[in-house]
Coordinates of C-alpha atoms in Angstrom, one line a residue:
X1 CA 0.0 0.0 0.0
X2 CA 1.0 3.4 -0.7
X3 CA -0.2 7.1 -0.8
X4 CA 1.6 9.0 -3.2
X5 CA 2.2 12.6 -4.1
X6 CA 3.5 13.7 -7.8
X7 CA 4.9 17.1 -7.6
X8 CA 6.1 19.3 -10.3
X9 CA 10.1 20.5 -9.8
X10 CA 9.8 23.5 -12.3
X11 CA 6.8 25.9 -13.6
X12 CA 5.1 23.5 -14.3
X13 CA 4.5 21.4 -18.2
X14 CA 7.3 18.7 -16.6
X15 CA 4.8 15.6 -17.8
X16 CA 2.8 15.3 -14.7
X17 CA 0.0 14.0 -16.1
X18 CA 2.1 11.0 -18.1
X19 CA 3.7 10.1 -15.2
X20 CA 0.4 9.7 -13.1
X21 CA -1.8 8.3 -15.8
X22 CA 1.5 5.4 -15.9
X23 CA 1.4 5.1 -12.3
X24 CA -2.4 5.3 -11.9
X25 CA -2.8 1.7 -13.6
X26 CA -0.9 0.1 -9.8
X27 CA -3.4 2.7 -8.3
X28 CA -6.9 2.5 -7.3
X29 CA -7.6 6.7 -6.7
X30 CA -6.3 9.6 -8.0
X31 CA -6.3 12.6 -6.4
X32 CA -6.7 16.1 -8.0
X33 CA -5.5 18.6 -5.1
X34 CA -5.6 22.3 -6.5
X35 CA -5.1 24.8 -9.1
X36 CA -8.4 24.9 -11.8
X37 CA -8.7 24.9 -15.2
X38 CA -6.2 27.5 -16.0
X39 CA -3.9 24.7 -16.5
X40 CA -3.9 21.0 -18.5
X41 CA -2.6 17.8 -18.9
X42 CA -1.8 15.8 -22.3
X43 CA -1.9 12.4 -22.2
X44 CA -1.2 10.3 -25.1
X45 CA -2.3 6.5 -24.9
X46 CA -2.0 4.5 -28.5
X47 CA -0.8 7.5 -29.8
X48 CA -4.4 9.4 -29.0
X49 CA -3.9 12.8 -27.3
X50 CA -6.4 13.5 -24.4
X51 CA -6.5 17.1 -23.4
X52 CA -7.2 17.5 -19.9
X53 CA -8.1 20.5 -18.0
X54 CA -10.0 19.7 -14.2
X55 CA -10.2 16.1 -14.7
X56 CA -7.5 14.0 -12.6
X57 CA -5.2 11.8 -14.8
X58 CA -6.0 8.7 -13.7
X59 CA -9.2 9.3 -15.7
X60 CA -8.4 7.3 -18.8
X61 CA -8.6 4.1 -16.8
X62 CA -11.8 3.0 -16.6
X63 CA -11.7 1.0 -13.2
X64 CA -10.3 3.8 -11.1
X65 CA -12.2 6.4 -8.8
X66 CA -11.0 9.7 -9.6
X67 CA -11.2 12.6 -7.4
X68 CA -11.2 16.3 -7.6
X69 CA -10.8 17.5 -3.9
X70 CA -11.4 20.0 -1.8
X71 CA -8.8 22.2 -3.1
X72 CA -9.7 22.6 -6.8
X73 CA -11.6 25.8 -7.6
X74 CA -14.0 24.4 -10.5
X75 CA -15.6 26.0 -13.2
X76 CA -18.7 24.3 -14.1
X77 CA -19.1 25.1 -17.3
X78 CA -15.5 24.1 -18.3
X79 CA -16.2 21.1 -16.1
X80 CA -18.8 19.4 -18.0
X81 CA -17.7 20.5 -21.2
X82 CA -14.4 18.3 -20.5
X83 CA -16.9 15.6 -19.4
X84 CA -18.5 15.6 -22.5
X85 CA -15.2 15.4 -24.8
X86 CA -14.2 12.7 -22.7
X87 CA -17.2 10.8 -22.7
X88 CA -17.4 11.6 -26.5
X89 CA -14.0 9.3 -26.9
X90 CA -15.3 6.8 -24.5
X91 CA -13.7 7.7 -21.1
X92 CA -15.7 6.1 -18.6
X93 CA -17.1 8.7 -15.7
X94 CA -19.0 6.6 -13.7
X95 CA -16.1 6.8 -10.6
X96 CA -15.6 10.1 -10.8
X97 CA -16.0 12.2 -7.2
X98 CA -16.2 15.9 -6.8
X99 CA -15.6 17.0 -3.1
X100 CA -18.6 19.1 -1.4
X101 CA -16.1 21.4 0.0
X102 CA -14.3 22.8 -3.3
X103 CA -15.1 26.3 -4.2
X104 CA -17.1 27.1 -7.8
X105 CA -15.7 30.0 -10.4
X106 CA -18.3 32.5 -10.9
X107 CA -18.8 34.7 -14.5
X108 CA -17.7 37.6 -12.0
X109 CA -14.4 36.0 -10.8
X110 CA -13.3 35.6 -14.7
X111 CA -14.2 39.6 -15.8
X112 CA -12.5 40.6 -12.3
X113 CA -9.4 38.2 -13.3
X114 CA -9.0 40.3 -16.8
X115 CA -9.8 43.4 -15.1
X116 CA -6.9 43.0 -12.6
X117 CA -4.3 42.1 -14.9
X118 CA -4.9 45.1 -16.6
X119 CA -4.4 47.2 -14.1
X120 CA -1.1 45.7 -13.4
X121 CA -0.3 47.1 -16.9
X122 CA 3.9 46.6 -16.7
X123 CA 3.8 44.8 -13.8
X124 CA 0.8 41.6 -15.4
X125 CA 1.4 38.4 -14.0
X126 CA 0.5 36.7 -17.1
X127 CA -2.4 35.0 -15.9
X128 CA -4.9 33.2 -18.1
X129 CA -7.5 34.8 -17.4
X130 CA -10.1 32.0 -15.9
X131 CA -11.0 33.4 -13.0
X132 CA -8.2 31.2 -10.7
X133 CA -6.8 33.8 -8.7
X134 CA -10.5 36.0 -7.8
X135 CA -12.0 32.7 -7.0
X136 CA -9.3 31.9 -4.5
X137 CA -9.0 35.5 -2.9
X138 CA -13.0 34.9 -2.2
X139 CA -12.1 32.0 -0.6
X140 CA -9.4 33.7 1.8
X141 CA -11.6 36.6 2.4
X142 CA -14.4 34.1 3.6
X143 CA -16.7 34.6 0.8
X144 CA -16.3 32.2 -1.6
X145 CA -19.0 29.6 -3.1
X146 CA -18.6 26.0 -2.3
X147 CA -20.3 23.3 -4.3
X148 CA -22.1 22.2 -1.0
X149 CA -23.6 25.7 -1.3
X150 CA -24.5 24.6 -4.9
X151 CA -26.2 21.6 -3.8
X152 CA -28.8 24.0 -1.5
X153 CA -30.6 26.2 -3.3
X154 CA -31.4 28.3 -0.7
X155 CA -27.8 29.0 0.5
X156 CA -26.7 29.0 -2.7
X157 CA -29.5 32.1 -3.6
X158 CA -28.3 33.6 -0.5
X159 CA -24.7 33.7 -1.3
X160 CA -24.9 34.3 -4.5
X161 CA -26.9 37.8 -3.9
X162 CA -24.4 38.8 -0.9
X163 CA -21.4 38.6 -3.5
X164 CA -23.0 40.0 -6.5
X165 CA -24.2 42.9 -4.5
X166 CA -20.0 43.5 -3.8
X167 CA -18.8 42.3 -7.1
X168 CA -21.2 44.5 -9.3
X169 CA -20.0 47.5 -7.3
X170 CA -16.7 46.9 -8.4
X171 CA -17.2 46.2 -11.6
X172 CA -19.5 48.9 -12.3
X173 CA -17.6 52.1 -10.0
X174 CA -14.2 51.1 -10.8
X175 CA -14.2 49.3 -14.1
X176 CA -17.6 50.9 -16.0
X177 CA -19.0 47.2 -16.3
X178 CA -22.3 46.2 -16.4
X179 CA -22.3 43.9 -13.8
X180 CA -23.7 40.8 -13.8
X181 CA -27.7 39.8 -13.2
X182 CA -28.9 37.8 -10.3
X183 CA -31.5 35.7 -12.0
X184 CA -29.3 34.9 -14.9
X185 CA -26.7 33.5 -12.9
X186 CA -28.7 31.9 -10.5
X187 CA -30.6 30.0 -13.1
X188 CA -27.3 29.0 -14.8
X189 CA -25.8 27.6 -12.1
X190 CA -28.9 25.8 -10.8
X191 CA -28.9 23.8 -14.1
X192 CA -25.3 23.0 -13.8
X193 CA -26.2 21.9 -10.0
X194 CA -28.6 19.2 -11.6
X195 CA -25.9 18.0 -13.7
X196 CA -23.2 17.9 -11.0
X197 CA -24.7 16.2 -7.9
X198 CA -24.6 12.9 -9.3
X199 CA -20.6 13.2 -8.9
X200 CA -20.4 15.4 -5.2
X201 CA -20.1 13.5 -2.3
X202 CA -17.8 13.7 0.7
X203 CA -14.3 12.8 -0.9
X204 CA -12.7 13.1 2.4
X205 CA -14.3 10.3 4.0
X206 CA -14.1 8.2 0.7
X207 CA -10.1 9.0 0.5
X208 CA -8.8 8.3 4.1
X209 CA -11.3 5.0 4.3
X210 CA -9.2 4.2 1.2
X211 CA -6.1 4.6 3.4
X212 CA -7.6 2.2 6.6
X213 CA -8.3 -0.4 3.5
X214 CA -4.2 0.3 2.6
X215 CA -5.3 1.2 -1.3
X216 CA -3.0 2.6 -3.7
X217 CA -3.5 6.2 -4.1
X218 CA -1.3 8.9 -6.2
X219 CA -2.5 12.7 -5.4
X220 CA -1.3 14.9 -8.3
X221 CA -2.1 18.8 -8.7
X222 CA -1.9 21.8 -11.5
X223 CA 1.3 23.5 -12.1
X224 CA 4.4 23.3 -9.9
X225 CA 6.5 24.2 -7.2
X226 CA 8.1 27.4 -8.6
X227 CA 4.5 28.4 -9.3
X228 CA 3.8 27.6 -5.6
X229 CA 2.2 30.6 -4.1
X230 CA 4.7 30.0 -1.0
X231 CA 7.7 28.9 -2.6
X232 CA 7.8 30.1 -5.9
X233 CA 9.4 33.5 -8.1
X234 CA 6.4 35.4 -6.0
X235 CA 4.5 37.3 -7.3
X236 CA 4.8 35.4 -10.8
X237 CA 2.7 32.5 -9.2
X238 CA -0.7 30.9 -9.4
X239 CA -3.0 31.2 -6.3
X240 CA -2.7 27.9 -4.3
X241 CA -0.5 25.7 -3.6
X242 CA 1.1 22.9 -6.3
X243 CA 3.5 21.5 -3.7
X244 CA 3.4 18.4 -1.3
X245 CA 2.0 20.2 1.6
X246 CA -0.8 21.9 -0.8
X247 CA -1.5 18.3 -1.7
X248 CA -2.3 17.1 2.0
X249 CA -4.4 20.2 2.6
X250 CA -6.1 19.9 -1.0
X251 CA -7.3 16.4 -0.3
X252 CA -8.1 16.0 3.3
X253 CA -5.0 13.7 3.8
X254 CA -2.8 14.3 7.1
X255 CA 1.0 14.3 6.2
X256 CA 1.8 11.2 8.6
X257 CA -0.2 9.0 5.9
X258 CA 2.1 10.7 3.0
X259 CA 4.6 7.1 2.1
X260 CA 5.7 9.1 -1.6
X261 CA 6.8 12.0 -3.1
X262 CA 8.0 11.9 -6.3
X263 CA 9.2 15.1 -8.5
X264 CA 8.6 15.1 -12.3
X265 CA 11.7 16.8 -13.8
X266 CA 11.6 18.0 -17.5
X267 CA 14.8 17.3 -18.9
X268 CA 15.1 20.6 -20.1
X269 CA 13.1 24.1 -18.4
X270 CA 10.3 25.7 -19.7
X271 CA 7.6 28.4 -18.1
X272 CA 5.0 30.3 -19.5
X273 CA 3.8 33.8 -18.4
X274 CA 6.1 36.2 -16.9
X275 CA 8.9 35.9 -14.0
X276 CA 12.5 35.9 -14.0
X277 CA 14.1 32.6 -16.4
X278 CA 17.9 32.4 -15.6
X279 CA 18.7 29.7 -18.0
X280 CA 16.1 30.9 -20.8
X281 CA 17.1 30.5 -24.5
X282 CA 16.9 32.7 -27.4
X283 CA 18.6 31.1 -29.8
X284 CA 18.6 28.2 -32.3
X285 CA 18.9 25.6 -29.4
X286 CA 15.9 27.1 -27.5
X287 CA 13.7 27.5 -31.1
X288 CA 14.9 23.3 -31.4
X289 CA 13.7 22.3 -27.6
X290 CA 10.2 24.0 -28.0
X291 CA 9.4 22.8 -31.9
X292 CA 10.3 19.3 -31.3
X293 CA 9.1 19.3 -27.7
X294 CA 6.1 21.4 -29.1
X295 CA 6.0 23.4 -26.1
X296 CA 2.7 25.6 -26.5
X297 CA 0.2 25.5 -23.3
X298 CA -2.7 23.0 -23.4
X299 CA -5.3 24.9 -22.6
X300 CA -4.0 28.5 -23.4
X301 CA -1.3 27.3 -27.0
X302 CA 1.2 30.4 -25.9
X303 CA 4.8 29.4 -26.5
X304 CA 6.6 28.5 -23.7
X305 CA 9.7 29.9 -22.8
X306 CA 12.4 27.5 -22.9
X307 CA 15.8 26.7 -21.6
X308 CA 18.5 24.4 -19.9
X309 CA 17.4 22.2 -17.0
X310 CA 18.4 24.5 -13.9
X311 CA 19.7 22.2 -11.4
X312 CA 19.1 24.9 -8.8
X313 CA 15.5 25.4 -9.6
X314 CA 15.5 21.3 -9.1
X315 CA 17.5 21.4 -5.7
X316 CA 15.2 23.7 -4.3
X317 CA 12.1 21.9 -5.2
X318 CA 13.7 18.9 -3.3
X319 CA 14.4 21.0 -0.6
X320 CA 10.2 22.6 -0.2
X321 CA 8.9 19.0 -1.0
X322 CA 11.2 16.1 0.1
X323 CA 11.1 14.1 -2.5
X324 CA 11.6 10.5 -2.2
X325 CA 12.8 10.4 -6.1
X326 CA 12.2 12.3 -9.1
X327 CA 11.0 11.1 -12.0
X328 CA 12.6 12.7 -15.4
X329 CA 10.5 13.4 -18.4
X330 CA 11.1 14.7 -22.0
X331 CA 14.3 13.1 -22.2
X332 CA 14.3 12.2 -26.0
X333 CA 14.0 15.9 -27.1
X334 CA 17.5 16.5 -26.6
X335 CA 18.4 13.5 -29.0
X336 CA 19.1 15.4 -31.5
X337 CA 22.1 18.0 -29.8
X338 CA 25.3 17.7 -29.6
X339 CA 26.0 19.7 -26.2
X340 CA 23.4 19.6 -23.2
X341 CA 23.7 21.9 -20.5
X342 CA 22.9 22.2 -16.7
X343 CA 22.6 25.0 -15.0
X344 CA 24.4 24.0 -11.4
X345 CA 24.8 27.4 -9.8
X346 CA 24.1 31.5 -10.2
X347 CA 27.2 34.3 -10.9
X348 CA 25.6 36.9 -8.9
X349 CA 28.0 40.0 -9.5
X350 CA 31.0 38.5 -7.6
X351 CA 29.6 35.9 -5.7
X352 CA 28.8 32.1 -6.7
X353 CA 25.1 31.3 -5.9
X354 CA 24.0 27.8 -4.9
X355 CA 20.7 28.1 -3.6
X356 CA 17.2 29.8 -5.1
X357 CA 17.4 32.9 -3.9
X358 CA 13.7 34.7 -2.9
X359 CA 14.4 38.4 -4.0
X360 CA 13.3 38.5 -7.9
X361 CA 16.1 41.5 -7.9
X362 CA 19.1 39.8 -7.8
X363 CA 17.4 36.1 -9.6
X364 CA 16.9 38.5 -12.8
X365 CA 20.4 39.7 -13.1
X366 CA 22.2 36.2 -12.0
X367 CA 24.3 34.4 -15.1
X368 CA 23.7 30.8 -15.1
X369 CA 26.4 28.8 -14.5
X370 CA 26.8 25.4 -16.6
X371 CA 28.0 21.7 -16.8
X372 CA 28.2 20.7 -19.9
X373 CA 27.2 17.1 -21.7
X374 CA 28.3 15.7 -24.5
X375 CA 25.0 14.5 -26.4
X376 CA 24.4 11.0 -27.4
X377 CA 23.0 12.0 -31.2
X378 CA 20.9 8.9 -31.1
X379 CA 17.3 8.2 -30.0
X380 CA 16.2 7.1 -26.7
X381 CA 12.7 6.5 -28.4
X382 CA 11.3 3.1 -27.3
X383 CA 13.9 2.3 -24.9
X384 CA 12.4 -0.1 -22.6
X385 CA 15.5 -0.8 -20.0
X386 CA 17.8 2.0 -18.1
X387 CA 21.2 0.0 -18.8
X388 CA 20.0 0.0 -22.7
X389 CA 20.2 3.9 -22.5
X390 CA 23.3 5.3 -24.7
X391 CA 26.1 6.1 -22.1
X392 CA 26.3 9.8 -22.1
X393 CA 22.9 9.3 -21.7
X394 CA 23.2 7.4 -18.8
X395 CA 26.0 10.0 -17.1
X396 CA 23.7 12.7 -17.4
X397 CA 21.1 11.4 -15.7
X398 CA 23.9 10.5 -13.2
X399 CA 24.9 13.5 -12.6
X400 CA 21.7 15.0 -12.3
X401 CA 20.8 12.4 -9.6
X402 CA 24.0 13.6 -7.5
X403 CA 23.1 17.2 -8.3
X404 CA 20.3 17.3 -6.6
X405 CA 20.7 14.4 -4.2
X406 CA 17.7 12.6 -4.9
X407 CA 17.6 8.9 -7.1
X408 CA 15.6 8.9 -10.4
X409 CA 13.1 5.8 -10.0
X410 CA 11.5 6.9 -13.7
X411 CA 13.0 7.8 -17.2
X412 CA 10.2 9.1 -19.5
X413 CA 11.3 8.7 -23.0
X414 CA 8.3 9.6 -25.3
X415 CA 4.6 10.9 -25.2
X416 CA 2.9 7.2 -25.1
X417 CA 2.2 5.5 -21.7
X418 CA 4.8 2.5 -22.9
X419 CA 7.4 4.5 -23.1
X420 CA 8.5 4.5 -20.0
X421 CA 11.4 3.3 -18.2
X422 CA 11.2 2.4 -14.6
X423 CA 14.6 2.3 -12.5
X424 CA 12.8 1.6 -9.1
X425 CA 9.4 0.4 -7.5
X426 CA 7.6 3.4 -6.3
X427 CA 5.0 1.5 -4.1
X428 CA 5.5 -0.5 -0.8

């Protein structure tokens, strides 16, 4: 038995959802923990992409109970519209759980996400735009939705008049917006209520019952830790929290009953949005790694930003999370160079630094500093075996591992599920 938590390492786009959707077939729930349909998944099984959004990864197998817990802000619409793809290409939804206790986007959190980024102006975040970040400041400020409130009618009515009151004020005396009408939205949602219920239920019971029965569970959330509200290049972060602890807290799982935690490392870096980069590419080499890794957002297709693996960014990430092992994806897109490069350290005017530092100041005026590898100029394609892997391939993964301290106990060599190379058993 294990319960396991799959963290990103980077800003997120490392393979998460490839990773889980491998391990969810030894697993019998999966665990969605934060973060909302601002970010997605791809998962490619038979060489048949599967564009998720809300929907936990685990999803594509159809004997497993998925969960989206109590710290996922939903959007209903966007909800059952993935349900519908899905079910469309004959994704099986019957053990699918939403928990009572996660909070609902409203129309008003999405005009009052756009609305804010624009008055950043130089200073935007880069956010998508769906409403992530106004949903979760409702739910700090002790005003937010829940879909328990959903499932009542009369406490959702009652809600939903107290925040519209505040929220049309706003939008109408600051922005010159229209606001939004009760009746319309009420109606709306009530119709998505009837389409929902059949999925809520208490998912915390369900998931630590699972525990006491010593199931196989894997807990996996959007983005990553240097997107971690806490942790990451603040204030170029989402609004919750993508690391281990946000996964205990996001799921209604005490850390004592946390066996895993394993770190999904792209083999190179990429992030999307704005936020200092140190080991960002312009050049040919950076153009290669995001056309053949076709690094454009799931949900949003903006290019991603792409560079070196920084080892520091990775080390960090260890540090926050405590990873067991890490897990390295996208390895075969570097097939094709003749030098790879880590970035093990900063040149901060004169001074060498090691660790991440917090103060966005000095991280945008650092030089990276590299270790170079000589590529292997083969492909690791369809590699089934670590030992099989071509030698240089097999010293920078080496070095990587002593890098960061941590052993790799999975190589990800390609989009499909099968190709996958595991180096050591992740469950008990």
């Amino acid at each position: 038995m294990s319960t396991t938590i799959i963290v990103g390492t980077q800003w997120g786009d490392e393979g998460k959802g490839k990773i889980v959707d491998y391990l969810a077939s030894k697993s019998k729930y999966i665990i969605r923990s934060q973060g909302g349909s601002n970010a997605g998944h791809t998962i490619v099984v038979d060489d048949i992409k599967y564009k998720l959004r809300l929907l936990p990864s685990g999803i594509l197998h159809k004997d497993k109970i998925c969960i989206i817990g109590n710290g996922v802000v939903i959007n209903p619409k966007v909800f059952l519209e993935e349900i519908e793809s899905l079910i469309s290409q004959n994704v099986n939804m019957s053990n699918l759980k939403i928990s009572d206790r996660a909070h609902i986007i409203m129309p008003y959190h999405i005009v009052l996400d756009e609305m804010y980024e624009n008055d950043l102006g130089e200073n935007k975040l880069g956010t998508t735009k769906n409403g992530i970040g106004p949903c979760y400041m409702d739910k700090a400020s002790r005003v937010g939705i829940r879909i328990c409130d959903l499932m009542n009618k009369d406490v959702f009515a009652k809600k939903l008049k107290f925040n519209l009151d505040i929220k049309n004020k706003i939008l109408q005396k600051l922005y010159n917006h229209n606001g939004f009408e009760y009746d319309e939205i009420l109606n709306e949602y009530l119709e998505y209520r009837e389409k929902l219920k059949q999925y809520v239920d208490d998912t915390i019971v369900i998931i630590n019952n699972a525990i006491e029965k010593k199931e196989n569970i894997l807990l996996e959330g959007a983005q990553a830790t240097m997107l971690d509200l806490e942790y990451g290049t603040y204030p170029f972060v989402t609004s919750s929290y993508p690391s281990a602890g946000g996964a205990c807290t996001g799921s209604g799982i005490g850390p004592l009953k946390i066996d895993n935690v394993v770190g999904v490392v792209k083999s190179y870096s990429t992030r999307v949005g704005e936020g200092p980069f140190p080991s960002e590419l312009f050049d040919d080499t950076g153009n290669h790694i995001r056309e053949k890794g076709q690094e454009f957002g799931t949900v949003t297709g903006r290019e991603r930003r792409c560079g070196w693996l920084d080892a520091v960014v990775v080390k960090y990430a260890v540090y926050v999370n405590g990873f067991n092992s890490i897990a390295i994806t996208r390895l075969d897109i570097l097939d094709e160079l003749e030098t790879i490069k880590v970035c093990v350290a900063y040149k901060y005017e004169d001074k060498v630094l090691e660790n991440y530092p917090a103060d966005l100041t000095i991280l945008e005026n650092v030089e990276p500093i590299y270790e170079e590898f000589e590529g292997w100029k083969t492909s690791t394609k369809h590699i089934k075996e670590y030992d099989k892997l071509p030698e240089n391939t097999k010293k920078y993964l080496k070095r990587l591992s002593e890098i960061v301290k941590t052993d790799i106990s999975i190589v990800s060599v390609g989009a499909n599920r099968d190709e996958t190379i595991i180096c050591s058993n992740i469950f008990n």
